[in-house]
Every structure is written in structure tokens, then in C-alpha cells.
mmCIF file of C-alpha atoms in Angstrom:
data_model
loop_
_atom_site.group_PDB
_atom_site.id
_atom_site.type_symbol
_atom_site.label_atom_id
_atom_site.label_comp_id
_atom_site.label_asym_id
_atom_site.label_seq_id
_atom_site.Cartn_x
_atom_site.Cartn_y
_atom_site.Cartn_z
ATOM 1 C CA UNK A 1 188.853 101.182 61.966
ATOM 2 C CA UNK A 2 186.474 98.637 63.586
ATOM 3 C CA UNK A 3 184.692 101.497 65.376
ATOM 4 C CA UNK A 4 184.233 103.386 62.089
ATOM 5 C CA UNK A 5 182.958 100.207 60.496
ATOM 6 C CA UNK A 6 180.500 99.615 63.280
ATOM 7 C CA UNK A 7 179.358 103.234 63.264
ATOM 8 C CA UNK A 8 178.713 102.917 59.529
ATOM 9 C CA UNK A 9 176.706 99.793 60.158
ATOM 10 C CA UNK A 10 174.839 101.593 62.948
ATOM 11 C CA UNK A 11 174.036 104.539 60.678
ATOM 12 C CA UNK A 12 172.811 102.152 57.987
ATOM 13 C CA UNK A 13 170.750 100.246 60.523
ATOM 14 C CA UNK A 14 169.426 103.539 61.858
ATOM 15 C CA UNK A 15 168.390 104.574 58.370
ATOM 16 C CA UNK A 16 166.632 101.225 57.847
ATOM 17 C CA UNK A 17 164.939 101.632 61.211
ATOM 18 C CA UNK A 18 163.762 105.147 60.295
ATOM 19 C CA UNK A 19 162.504 103.889 56.928
ATOM 20 C CA UNK A 20 160.745 100.996 58.623
ATOM 21 C CA UNK A 21 159.295 103.390 61.231
ATOM 22 C CA UNK A 22 157.990 105.655 58.461
ATOM 23 C CA UNK A 23 156.428 102.691 56.709
ATOM 24 C CA UNK A 24 154.906 101.557 60.049
ATOM 25 C CA UNK A 25 153.463 105.058 60.615
ATOM 26 C CA UNK A 26 151.944 105.097 57.103
ATOM 27 C CA UNK A 27 150.467 101.637 57.613
ATOM 28 C CA UNK A 28 149.147 102.682 61.048
ATOM 29 C CA UNK A 29 147.467 105.683 59.423
ATOM 30 C CA UNK A 30 145.934 103.426 56.793
ATOM 31 C CA UNK A 31 144.832 100.994 59.525
ATOM 32 C CA UNK A 32 143.246 103.875 61.500
ATOM 33 C CA UNK A 33 141.333 105.021 58.393
ATOM 34 C CA UNK A 34 140.175 101.469 57.657
ATOM 35 C CA UNK A 35 139.226 100.985 61.320
ATOM 36 C CA UNK A 36 137.214 104.198 61.228
ATOM 37 C CA UNK A 37 135.473 103.049 58.054
ATOM 38 C CA UNK A 38 134.777 99.650 59.650
ATOM 39 C CA UNK A 39 133.353 101.282 62.831
ATOM 40 C CA UNK A 40 131.140 103.557 60.737
ATOM 41 C CA UNK A 41 129.953 100.546 58.699
ATOM 42 C CA UNK A 42 129.238 98.535 61.830
ATOM 43 C CA UNK A 43 127.348 101.473 63.318
ATOM 44 C CA UNK A 44 125.281 101.790 60.140
ATOM 45 C CA UNK A 45 124.697 98.046 60.134
ATOM 46 C CA UNK A 46 123.472 98.168 63.761
ATOM 47 C CA UNK A 47 121.176 101.124 62.928
ATOM 48 C CA UNK A 48 119.751 99.197 59.994
ATOM 49 C CA UNK A 49 119.220 96.116 62.205
ATOM 50 C CA UNK A 50 117.477 98.297 64.799
ATOM 51 C CA UNK A 51 115.227 99.854 62.118
ATOM 52 C CA UNK A 52 114.474 96.395 60.717
ATOM 53 C CA UNK A 53 113.504 95.170 64.182
ATOM 54 C CA UNK A 54 111.331 98.201 64.773
ATOM 55 C CA UNK A 55 109.612 97.657 61.432
ATOM 56 C CA UNK A 56 109.127 93.974 62.223
ATOM 57 C CA UNK A 57 107.606 94.862 65.593
ATOM 58 C CA UNK A 58 105.275 97.456 63.968
ATOM 59 C CA UNK A 59 104.277 94.895 61.312
ATOM 60 C CA UNK A 60 103.459 92.341 64.006
ATOM 61 C CA UNK A 61 101.411 94.866 65.935
ATOM 62 C CA UNK A 62 99.595 95.975 62.778
ATOM 63 C CA UNK A 63 98.890 92.334 61.844
ATOM 64 C CA UNK A 64 97.519 91.634 65.305
ATOM 65 C CA UNK A 65 95.396 94.798 65.128
ATOM 66 C CA UNK A 66 94.051 93.906 61.687
ATOM 67 C CA UNK A 67 93.256 90.370 62.802
ATOM 68 C CA UNK A 68 91.571 91.712 65.912
ATOM 69 C CA UNK A 69 89.557 94.208 63.937
ATOM 70 C CA UNK A 70 88.589 91.560 61.443
ATOM 71 C CA UNK A 71 86.268 90.047 64.061
ATOM 72 C CA UNK A 72 84.855 93.484 64.833
ATOM 73 C CA UNK A 73 83.905 93.958 61.166
ATOM 74 C CA UNK A 74 80.916 91.663 61.544
ATOM 75 C CA UNK A 75 79.767 93.422 64.666
ATOM 76 C CA UNK A 76 80.241 96.880 63.092
ATOM 77 C CA UNK A 77 78.315 95.781 60.013
ATOM 78 C CA UNK A 78 75.504 94.485 62.162
ATOM 79 C CA UNK A 79 75.519 97.699 64.242
ATOM 80 C CA UNK A 80 75.461 99.834 61.124
ATOM 81 C CA UNK A 81 72.505 97.913 59.802
ATOM 82 C CA UNK A 82 70.795 98.224 63.180
ATOM 83 C CA UNK A 83 71.417 101.997 63.169
ATOM 84 C CA UNK A 84 69.943 102.230 59.646
ATOM 85 C CA UNK A 85 66.847 100.400 60.819
ATOM 86 C CA UNK A 86 66.591 102.660 63.865
ATOM 87 C CA UNK A 87 66.738 105.748 61.588
ATOM 88 C CA UNK A 88 64.012 104.284 59.326
ATOM 89 C CA UNK A 89 61.831 103.305 62.265
ATOM 90 C CA UNK A 90 62.448 106.501 64.295
ATOM 91 C CA UNK A 91 59.285 108.331 63.206
ATOM 92 C CA UNK A 92 57.000 105.390 64.095
ATOM 93 C CA UNK A 93 58.805 104.750 67.369
ATOM 94 C CA UNK A 94 58.486 108.383 68.429
ATOM 95 C CA UNK A 95 54.817 108.356 67.391
ATOM 96 C CA UNK A 96 54.154 105.340 69.609
ATOM 97 C CA UNK A 97 56.090 106.884 72.523
ATOM 98 C CA UNK A 98 54.164 110.187 72.180
ATOM 99 C CA UNK A 99 50.852 108.341 72.052
ATOM 100 C CA UNK A 100 51.805 106.358 75.113
ATOM 101 C CA UNK A 101 52.735 109.461 77.106
ATOM 102 C CA UNK A 102 49.694 111.416 75.981
ATOM 103 C CA UNK A 103 46.840 108.865 76.180
ATOM 104 C CA UNK A 104 47.686 105.740 78.197
ATOM 105 C CA UNK A 105 48.024 107.290 81.647
ATOM 106 C CA UNK A 106 44.501 106.523 82.990
ATOM 107 C CA UNK A 107 44.474 102.903 81.922
ATOM 108 C CA UNK A 108 45.707 99.607 83.364
ATOM 109 C CA UNK A 109 48.438 97.436 81.824
ATOM 110 C CA UNK A 110 46.062 95.271 79.785
ATOM 111 C CA UNK A 111 44.363 98.247 78.174
ATOM 112 C CA UNK A 112 47.706 100.002 77.562
ATOM 113 C CA UNK A 113 48.909 96.923 75.663
ATOM 114 C CA UNK A 114 45.641 96.864 73.684
ATOM 115 C CA UNK A 115 46.049 100.560 72.785
ATOM 116 C CA UNK A 116 49.644 99.931 71.686
ATOM 117 C CA UNK A 117 48.544 97.030 69.503
ATOM 118 C CA UNK A 118 45.742 99.132 67.922
ATOM 119 C CA UNK A 119 48.207 101.927 67.154
ATOM 120 C CA UNK A 120 50.619 99.443 65.568
ATOM 121 C CA UNK A 121 47.809 98.081 63.417
ATOM 122 C CA UNK A 122 46.955 101.617 62.256
ATOM 123 C CA UNK A 123 50.618 102.297 61.488
ATOM 124 C CA UNK A 124 50.828 99.062 59.533
ATOM 125 C CA UNK A 125 47.780 100.125 57.520
ATOM 126 C CA UNK A 126 49.349 103.557 56.917
ATOM 127 C CA UNK A 127 52.724 102.023 56.075
ATOM 128 C CA UNK A 128 54.514 103.973 58.820
ATOM 129 C CA UNK A 129 57.681 102.016 59.794
ATOM 130 C CA UNK A 130 58.364 101.217 63.462
ATOM 131 C CA UNK A 131 60.444 98.723 65.391
ATOM 132 C CA UNK A 132 58.505 95.468 65.758
ATOM 133 C CA UNK A 133 60.187 94.662 69.086
ATOM 134 C CA UNK A 134 59.921 98.191 70.493
ATOM 135 C CA UNK A 135 60.068 98.393 74.280
ATOM 136 C CA UNK A 136 58.713 101.799 75.289
ATOM 137 C CA UNK A 137 60.099 101.534 78.782
ATOM 138 C CA UNK A 138 63.659 101.031 77.492
ATOM 139 C CA UNK A 139 63.149 103.799 74.918
ATOM 140 C CA UNK A 140 61.916 106.401 77.433
ATOM 141 C CA UNK A 141 64.017 105.687 80.539
ATOM 142 C CA UNK A 142 67.372 104.083 81.336
ATOM 143 C CA UNK A 143 68.001 101.369 83.898
ATOM 144 C CA UNK A 144 69.932 103.663 86.235
ATOM 145 C CA UNK A 145 66.932 106.006 86.576
ATOM 146 C CA UNK A 146 64.606 103.020 87.171
ATOM 147 C CA UNK A 147 66.938 101.778 89.874
ATOM 148 C CA UNK A 148 66.949 105.203 91.509
ATOM 149 C CA UNK A 149 63.121 105.278 91.380
ATOM 150 C CA UNK A 150 63.005 101.876 93.038
ATOM 151 C CA UNK A 151 65.237 103.126 95.832
ATOM 152 C CA UNK A 152 62.921 106.062 96.266
ATOM 153 C CA UNK A 153 59.978 103.679 96.775
ATOM 154 C CA UNK A 154 58.535 103.055 93.298
ATOM 155 C CA UNK A 155 57.505 99.375 92.883
ATOM 156 C CA UNK A 156 59.420 97.386 90.308
ATOM 157 C CA UNK A 157 56.492 96.094 88.229
ATOM 158 C CA UNK A 158 56.073 97.293 84.611
ATOM 159 C CA UNK A 159 52.899 99.255 85.314
ATOM 160 C CA UNK A 160 54.569 101.241 88.110
ATOM 161 C CA UNK A 161 57.591 101.961 85.953
ATOM 162 C CA UNK A 162 55.344 103.110 83.102
ATOM 163 C CA UNK A 163 53.519 105.290 85.559
ATOM 164 C CA UNK A 164 56.832 106.753 86.694
ATOM 165 C CA UNK A 165 57.683 107.536 83.049
ATOM 166 C CA UNK A 166 54.340 109.284 82.542
ATOM 167 C CA UNK A 167 54.767 111.306 85.704
ATOM 168 C CA UNK A 168 58.273 112.467 84.820
ATOM 169 C CA UNK A 169 58.059 112.761 80.999
ATOM 170 C CA UNK A 170 54.497 113.874 80.189
ATOM 171 C CA UNK A 171 53.895 117.588 79.684
ATOM 172 C CA UNK A 172 50.642 117.627 81.719
ATOM 173 C CA UNK A 173 50.347 117.390 85.485
ATOM 174 C CA UNK A 174 49.658 113.771 86.447
ATOM 175 C CA UNK A 175 46.675 112.766 88.520
ATOM 176 C CA UNK A 176 47.562 109.699 90.568
ATOM 177 C CA UNK A 177 44.891 107.266 91.670
ATOM 178 C CA UNK A 178 46.904 105.748 94.470
ATOM 179 C CA UNK A 179 44.858 103.666 96.954
ATOM 180 C CA UNK A 180 47.941 101.993 98.435
ATOM 181 C CA UNK A 181 49.916 105.201 98.794
ATOM 182 C CA UNK A 182 52.991 103.901 96.879
ATOM 183 C CA UNK A 183 52.944 106.712 94.369
ATOM 184 C CA UNK A 184 52.640 109.328 97.138
ATOM 185 C CA UNK A 185 55.645 107.846 98.964
ATOM 186 C CA UNK A 186 57.695 107.742 95.750
ATOM 187 C CA UNK A 187 56.947 111.365 94.786
ATOM 188 C CA UNK A 188 57.699 112.622 98.304
ATOM 189 C CA UNK A 189 61.056 110.803 98.328
ATOM 190 C CA UNK A 190 61.838 111.829 94.733
ATOM 191 C CA UNK A 191 61.139 115.523 95.274
ATOM 192 C CA UNK A 192 62.426 115.723 98.866
ATOM 193 C CA UNK A 193 65.460 117.804 97.865
ATOM 194 C CA UNK A 194 63.527 120.034 95.497
ATOM 195 C CA UNK A 195 61.452 121.821 98.123
ATOM 196 C CA UNK A 196 58.226 119.824 97.590
ATOM 197 C CA UNK A 197 55.334 121.195 99.648
ATOM 198 C CA UNK A 198 52.668 118.696 100.693
ATOM 199 C CA UNK A 199 49.133 119.677 101.664
ATOM 200 C CA UNK A 200 47.523 116.790 103.541
#
């Protein structure tokens, strides 16, 4: 009788255990679903944080760029104004350069400067715009070429550099009056690789 009683209790306890196990399984399933939702929410939160950090970094870079370019605005404005002036003065500058190449070859530095001043006066009278601080040497040749000419034997004074410009840029054949032989040495060195033939 005691065995039957205990077996009945065991069966009842087994039923309670099974019921509790079923409840546990249901709660575990609910917990797994909630955990999955939590993991998804945390992943989305991290993605949003990463996006926010990326946006903040881009904003900082853009701000730094804008601040850096703010200083360039003044320089660009000045350069733009300078370019506009160059365009306006281009005709007069080219006219002075063409006159220099065509007519100033035979003269010394003093007379070349006088010619240039006379031309500028005529251009002022004719209202032809030109750059007031025009440097014909800088306009017609770059520093690298002048340096190369100096290495080839051309003296570094302004008259010699102007003569070099006339020799290389003018459309006519130059006649060099060269008592010291500096021009001869320069031309021989300059044209050495171009098959220059010299008749002594």
C-alpha cells in the first residue's frame, strides 16, 4: 500500500516536473527570442554609433578644409584680379615685347630703356593698356633657361640676357658685335649638340 502511495506521489511529481519543464522550455524560447531582439538592437545601435562617428569625422575634416580654404579666398581673389589685369594689359605688353625684339637689338642698355620709355609714352597717349611694372626679360624667358644660358657661357648681366632673348626669339638672323668673344663662346656651346658649323 505504501509502495502504491509512493508511486502515486512519484507520478504526480513527475507530472509537475513535466509541466515545469514545458514551462521552462517555453520561457527559454521566449528568452532566446528576446535575446535575439536585444542582439539585433545592440548591433543596430553600434552601426548607428559608427555612422555618427564617421559623420563627425567628416564634419571635422570639412570644417578644417573650409577654414583652410578661407585663407586662400583672399589669395584667389587677388590672383583673379591679377589675371584680369593681365588680360586687359596683354595687348600692350605683347606690343612692347614685339617692339623690343624687332628694334632694340643694335642698341645698348641705356638706349633700349629710352626706347621702351618712349613706346610707353606713345601707348599712354593712345590709351593702350599695358603693365606699368612690365619686365620684358621675365615675360620672354624663364629663369631655368637663363640659368642654362649662363652655364653655356652667357654673362649674367641684363644686357647679355636681353641679347640672348633677341638671338633666340627674334625672327631675323642676329648680327653680334662681340669684341670680347663672349657671344661666340655662348653660341658655340649652345648649339654644340645641334651640328653647328663654324667658319673661322
